[in-house]
Amino acid sequence: MKFLIVVDMQNDFISGALGSAAAEAIVGKVVSKVKSFDGKVIFTRDTHGTDYLETREGRHLPVVHCVKDTYGWQICDSLAPYADVVLDKPTFGSTDLAGLIKSMTDDISHIELCGLCTDICVISNAMLLKAAFPEVDISVDSSACAGVSAESHGKALDAMRMVQIEVN
């Protein structure tokens, strides 16, 4: 079975507190991928509480975002209709994602990732999946990802290539 992991395509990362033009620019590409994907689609959702600024992440990135049940936490409107399977995660990479995939099938042929941000959550989840499934083909669609900056996006893609994650 093939899986598409759509990482954190949430309002706060697209047009909200941590939004960017680069993030806005990939939304259509991600929608097209999801609509045409022949396999299982899983969305991740960055999820924080109202105490975010008191967490380790909040102290290092003091921008309140993706607080559970707020508009910014929601998957963006154009992707929400396709978000049947959503995994909330309190940190960059989900340690539960591999288990969720394993619970769906033992026959995993390919895992592809796209979404936001390439240099934080996409790379974190890609690395965790590579560790959990070392013999599975794992890829990232670079044209359906955006990073904090073009430079950090490129560096993250290079790092993923180094651990044999295919970058398209």
PDB file of C-alpha atoms in Angstrom:
ATOM      1  CA  MET A   1       0.000   0.000   0.000  1.00  0.00           C
ATOM      2  CA  LYS A   2       1.157   3.529  -0.758  1.00  0.00           C
ATOM      3  CA  PHE A   3       0.834   6.364   1.745  1.00  0.00           C
ATOM      4  CA  LEU A   4       0.837  10.134   1.309  1.00  0.00           C
ATOM      5  CA  ILE A   5       1.650  12.053   4.478  1.00  0.00           C
ATOM      6  CA  VAL A   6       0.398  15.646   4.306  1.00  0.00           C
ATOM      7  CA  VAL A   7       2.313  17.489   6.993  1.00  0.00           C
ATOM      8  CA  ASP A   8       0.760  20.412   8.872  1.00  0.00           C
ATOM      9  CA  MET A   9      -1.184  22.135   6.093  1.00  0.00           C
ATOM     10  CA  GLN A  10      -2.823  24.333   8.703  1.00  0.00           C
ATOM     11  CA  ASN A  11      -4.060  27.895   8.531  1.00  0.00           C
ATOM     12  CA  ASP A  12      -1.415  29.226  10.932  1.00  0.00           C
ATOM     13  CA  PHE A  13       1.367  27.884   8.684  1.00  0.00           C
ATOM     14  CA  ILE A  14      -0.209  29.145   5.470  1.00  0.00           C
ATOM     15  CA  SER A  15      -1.803  32.521   6.118  1.00  0.00           C
ATOM     16  CA  GLY A  16      -1.715  32.881   9.895  1.00  0.00           C
ATOM     17  CA  ALA A  17       0.843  33.459  12.629  1.00  0.00           C
ATOM     18  CA  LEU A  18       3.668  31.638  10.811  1.00  0.00           C
ATOM     19  CA  GLY A  19       2.325  31.899   7.265  1.00  0.00           C
ATOM     20  CA  SER A  20       4.312  32.814   4.193  1.00  0.00           C
ATOM     21  CA  ALA A  21       3.938  33.407   0.490  1.00  0.00           C
ATOM     22  CA  ALA A  22       5.903  30.194  -0.134  1.00  0.00           C
ATOM     23  CA  ALA A  23       3.406  28.220   1.953  1.00  0.00           C
ATOM     24  CA  GLU A  24       0.459  29.805   0.159  1.00  0.00           C
ATOM     25  CA  ALA A  25       2.070  28.955  -3.178  1.00  0.00           C
ATOM     26  CA  ILE A  26       2.084  25.182  -2.563  1.00  0.00           C
ATOM     27  CA  VAL A  27      -1.541  24.771  -1.465  1.00  0.00           C
ATOM     28  CA  GLY A  28      -2.833  24.078  -4.998  1.00  0.00           C
ATOM     29  CA  LYS A  29      -0.069  21.551  -5.626  1.00  0.00           C
ATOM     30  CA  VAL A  30      -0.867  19.707  -2.391  1.00  0.00           C
ATOM     31  CA  VAL A  31      -4.583  19.682  -3.206  1.00  0.00           C
ATOM     32  CA  SER A  32      -3.812  18.176  -6.634  1.00  0.00           C
ATOM     33  CA  LYS A  33      -1.597  15.496  -5.063  1.00  0.00           C
ATOM     34  CA  VAL A  34      -4.215  14.540  -2.504  1.00  0.00           C
ATOM     35  CA  LYS A  35      -7.037  14.408  -5.059  1.00  0.00           C
ATOM     36  CA  SER A  36      -5.100  12.191  -7.459  1.00  0.00           C
ATOM     37  CA  PHE A  37      -3.229  10.004  -4.959  1.00  0.00           C
ATOM     38  CA  ASP A  38      -3.769   6.268  -5.375  1.00  0.00           C
ATOM     39  CA  GLY A  39      -3.318   5.100  -1.805  1.00  0.00           C
ATOM     40  CA  LYS A  40      -4.003   6.142   1.779  1.00  0.00           C
ATOM     41  CA  VAL A  41      -3.682   9.811   2.759  1.00  0.00           C
ATOM     42  CA  ILE A  42      -2.789  10.782   6.330  1.00  0.00           C
ATOM     43  CA  PHE A  43      -2.698  14.389   7.535  1.00  0.00           C
ATOM     44  CA  THR A  44      -0.640  15.519  10.505  1.00  0.00           C
ATOM     45  CA  ARG A  45      -1.726  18.505  12.547  1.00  0.00           C
ATOM     46  CA  ASP A  46       0.587  20.519  14.780  1.00  0.00           C
ATOM     47  CA  THR A  47      -1.296  20.799  18.057  1.00  0.00           C
ATOM     48  CA  HIS A  48      -0.515  23.037  21.009  1.00  0.00           C
ATOM     49  CA  GLY A  49      -2.295  24.148  24.165  1.00  0.00           C
ATOM     50  CA  THR A  50      -2.890  27.607  25.541  1.00  0.00           C
ATOM     51  CA  ASP A  51       0.314  27.150  27.568  1.00  0.00           C
ATOM     52  CA  TYR A  52       2.415  27.061  24.373  1.00  0.00           C
ATOM     53  CA  LEU A  53       4.698  29.953  25.382  1.00  0.00           C
ATOM     54  CA  GLU A  54       5.615  28.034  28.552  1.00  0.00           C
ATOM     55  CA  THR A  55       6.792  24.964  26.617  1.00  0.00           C
ATOM     56  CA  ARG A  56      10.348  24.366  25.427  1.00  0.00           C
ATOM     57  CA  GLU A  57       9.256  24.988  21.825  1.00  0.00           C
ATOM     58  CA  GLY A  58       7.420  28.157  22.854  1.00  0.00           C
ATOM     59  CA  ARG A  59      10.473  29.524  24.603  1.00  0.00           C
ATOM     60  CA  HIS A  60      12.547  28.986  21.432  1.00  0.00           C
ATOM     61  CA  LEU A  61       9.815  30.045  18.982  1.00  0.00           C
ATOM     62  CA  PRO A  62       7.697  32.556  20.898  1.00  0.00           C
ATOM     63  CA  VAL A  63       4.908  32.792  18.320  1.00  0.00           C
ATOM     64  CA  VAL A  64       1.614  31.308  19.491  1.00  0.00           C
ATOM     65  CA  HIS A  65       0.298  29.018  16.748  1.00  0.00           C
ATOM     66  CA  CYS A  66      -1.828  25.934  16.123  1.00  0.00           C
ATOM     67  CA  VAL A  67      -3.604  26.097  19.468  1.00  0.00           C
ATOM     68  CA  LYS A  68      -6.128  23.255  19.543  1.00  0.00           C
ATOM     69  CA  ASP A  69      -9.626  24.164  18.377  1.00  0.00           C
ATOM     70  CA  THR A  70      -8.640  27.562  16.957  1.00  0.00           C
ATOM     71  CA  TYR A  71      -8.966  28.594  13.317  1.00  0.00           C
ATOM     72  CA  GLY A  72      -5.179  28.539  12.903  1.00  0.00           C
ATOM     73  CA  TRP A  73      -5.054  24.898  14.069  1.00  0.00           C
ATOM     74  CA  GLN A  74      -7.491  23.735  11.399  1.00  0.00           C
ATOM     75  CA  ILE A  75      -6.388  22.093   8.161  1.00  0.00           C
ATOM     76  CA  CYS A  76      -6.802  24.750   5.433  1.00  0.00           C
ATOM     77  CA  ASP A  77     -10.221  24.929   3.794  1.00  0.00           C
ATOM     78  CA  SER A  78      -9.144  23.582   0.410  1.00  0.00           C
ATOM     79  CA  LEU A  79      -7.689  20.409   2.000  1.00  0.00           C
ATOM     80  CA  ALA A  80     -10.118  19.891   4.892  1.00  0.00           C
ATOM     81  CA  PRO A  81     -12.616  17.871   2.798  1.00  0.00           C
ATOM     82  CA  TYR A  82      -9.880  15.268   2.175  1.00  0.00           C
ATOM     83  CA  ALA A  83      -8.620  15.067   5.762  1.00  0.00           C
ATOM     84  CA  ASP A  84     -10.327  11.820   6.763  1.00  0.00           C
ATOM     85  CA  VAL A  85      -7.349  10.577   8.781  1.00  0.00           C
ATOM     86  CA  VAL A  86      -5.702  13.267  10.920  1.00  0.00           C
ATOM     87  CA  LEU A  87      -2.974  12.663  13.467  1.00  0.00           C
ATOM     88  CA  ASP A  88      -2.510  15.429  16.018  1.00  0.00           C
ATOM     89  CA  LYS A  89       1.088  15.855  17.129  1.00  0.00           C
ATOM     90  CA  PRO A  90       2.442  18.049  19.925  1.00  0.00           C
ATOM     91  CA  THR A  91       5.927  18.357  18.435  1.00  0.00           C
ATOM     92  CA  PHE A  92       7.763  18.540  15.124  1.00  0.00           C
ATOM     93  CA  GLY A  93       7.828  14.822  14.356  1.00  0.00           C
ATOM     94  CA  SER A  94       5.158  12.332  15.347  1.00  0.00           C
ATOM     95  CA  THR A  95       6.381   9.250  17.165  1.00  0.00           C
ATOM     96  CA  ASP A  96       2.865   7.814  16.578  1.00  0.00           C
ATOM     97  CA  LEU A  97       2.868   8.123  12.774  1.00  0.00           C
ATOM     98  CA  ALA A  98       4.736   4.871  12.045  1.00  0.00           C
ATOM     99  CA  GLY A  99       2.423   2.987  14.401  1.00  0.00           C
ATOM    100  CA  LEU A 100      -0.627   4.412  12.657  1.00  0.00           C
ATOM    101  CA  ILE A 101       0.722   3.297   9.285  1.00  0.00           C
ATOM    102  CA  LYS A 102       1.561  -0.175  10.656  1.00  0.00           C
ATOM    103  CA  SER A 103      -1.965  -0.482  12.055  1.00  0.00           C
ATOM    104  CA  MET A 104      -3.369  -0.019   8.542  1.00  0.00           C
ATOM    105  CA  THR A 105      -1.255  -2.645   6.742  1.00  0.00           C
ATOM    106  CA  ASP A 106       1.878  -4.746   6.864  1.00  0.00           C
ATOM    107  CA  ASP A 107       2.337  -4.274   3.115  1.00  0.00           C
ATOM    108  CA  ILE A 108       3.846  -0.792   2.770  1.00  0.00           C
ATOM    109  CA  SER A 109       5.292  -0.169  -0.672  1.00  0.00           C
ATOM    110  CA  HIS A 110       5.940   3.577  -0.588  1.00  0.00           C
ATOM    111  CA  ILE A 111       5.560   6.590   1.686  1.00  0.00           C
ATOM    112  CA  GLU A 112       5.557  10.090   0.226  1.00  0.00           C
ATOM    113  CA  LEU A 113       5.553  13.321   2.219  1.00  0.00           C
ATOM    114  CA  CYS A 114       4.572  16.873   1.374  1.00  0.00           C
ATOM    115  CA  GLY A 115       3.557  19.953   3.343  1.00  0.00           C
ATOM    116  CA  LEU A 116       4.969  22.406   5.841  1.00  0.00           C
ATOM    117  CA  CYS A 117       7.601  23.238   6.878  1.00  0.00           C
ATOM    118  CA  THR A 118      10.237  21.312   4.932  1.00  0.00           C
ATOM    119  CA  ASP A 119      12.993  22.246   7.371  1.00  0.00           C
ATOM    120  CA  ILE A 120      11.110  21.500  10.579  1.00  0.00           C
ATOM    121  CA  CYS A 121       8.145  19.126  10.519  1.00  0.00           C
ATOM    122  CA  VAL A 122       8.526  17.502   7.098  1.00  0.00           C
ATOM    123  CA  ILE A 123      12.148  16.524   7.730  1.00  0.00           C
ATOM    124  CA  SER A 124      11.373  15.389  11.291  1.00  0.00           C
ATOM    125  CA  ASN A 125       8.598  13.070  10.132  1.00  0.00           C
ATOM    126  CA  ALA A 126      10.570  11.836   7.128  1.00  0.00           C
ATOM    127  CA  MET A 127      13.520  10.893   9.349  1.00  0.00           C
ATOM    128  CA  LEU A 128      11.300   9.109  11.870  1.00  0.00           C
ATOM    129  CA  LEU A 129       9.587   7.163   9.078  1.00  0.00           C
ATOM    130  CA  LYS A 130      12.948   6.248   7.536  1.00  0.00           C
ATOM    131  CA  ALA A 131      14.077   4.873  10.906  1.00  0.00           C
ATOM    132  CA  ALA A 132      10.834   2.923  11.371  1.00  0.00           C
ATOM    133  CA  PHE A 133      10.721   1.584   7.798  1.00  0.00           C
ATOM    134  CA  PRO A 134      14.328   1.318   6.549  1.00  0.00           C
ATOM    135  CA  GLU A 135      13.406  -0.945   3.603  1.00  0.00           C
ATOM    136  CA  VAL A 136      10.425   1.101   2.388  1.00  0.00           C
ATOM    137  CA  ASP A 137      10.838   3.658  -0.394  1.00  0.00           C
ATOM    138  CA  ILE A 138      10.290   7.072   1.173  1.00  0.00           C
ATOM    139  CA  SER A 139      10.133  10.268  -0.849  1.00  0.00           C
ATOM    140  CA  VAL A 140       9.410  13.956  -0.487  1.00  0.00           C
ATOM    141  CA  ASP A 141       7.825  16.081  -3.207  1.00  0.00           C
ATOM    142  CA  SER A 142       9.927  19.236  -2.999  1.00  0.00           C
ATOM    143  CA  SER A 143       7.463  21.183  -5.151  1.00  0.00           C
ATOM    144  CA  ALA A 144       4.683  20.468  -2.641  1.00  0.00           C
ATOM    145  CA  CYS A 145       6.714  21.608   0.371  1.00  0.00           C
ATOM    146  CA  ALA A 146       7.804  24.996   1.647  1.00  0.00           C
ATOM    147  CA  GLY A 147      10.352  25.877   4.266  1.00  0.00           C
ATOM    148  CA  VAL A 148      10.893  28.784   6.595  1.00  0.00           C
ATOM    149  CA  SER A 149      13.202  30.154   3.898  1.00  0.00           C
ATOM    150  CA  ALA A 150      14.297  28.993   0.454  1.00  0.00           C
ATOM    151  CA  GLU A 151      17.767  28.321   1.880  1.00  0.00           C
ATOM    152  CA  SER A 152      16.560  26.194   4.799  1.00  0.00           C
ATOM    153  CA  HIS A 153      14.141  24.353   2.461  1.00  0.00           C
ATOM    154  CA  GLY A 154      17.101  23.386   0.264  1.00  0.00           C
ATOM    155  CA  LYS A 155      19.264  22.347   3.214  1.00  0.00           C
ATOM    156  CA  ALA A 156      16.486  20.111   4.552  1.00  0.00           C
ATOM    157  CA  LEU A 157      16.079  18.467   1.148  1.00  0.00           C
ATOM    158  CA  ASP A 158      19.848  17.858   1.014  1.00  0.00           C
ATOM    159  CA  ALA A 159      19.804  16.316   4.499  1.00  0.00           C
ATOM    160  CA  MET A 160      16.971  13.973   3.510  1.00  0.00           C
ATOM    161  CA  ARG A 161      18.851  12.911   0.373  1.00  0.00           C
ATOM    162  CA  MET A 162      21.817  11.976   2.575  1.00  0.00           C
ATOM    163  CA  VAL A 163      19.718   9.364   4.409  1.00  0.00           C
ATOM    164  CA  GLN A 164      18.364   7.907   1.161  1.00  0.00           C
ATOM    165  CA  ILE A 165      15.012   9.669   1.164  1.00  0.00           C
ATOM    166  CA  GLU A 166      14.214  10.374  -2.482  1.00  0.00           C
ATOM    167  CA  VAL A 167      13.575  14.021  -3.242  1.00  0.00           C
ATOM    168  CA  ASN A 168      11.416  14.725  -6.285  1.00  0.00           C
TER     169      ASN A 168
END
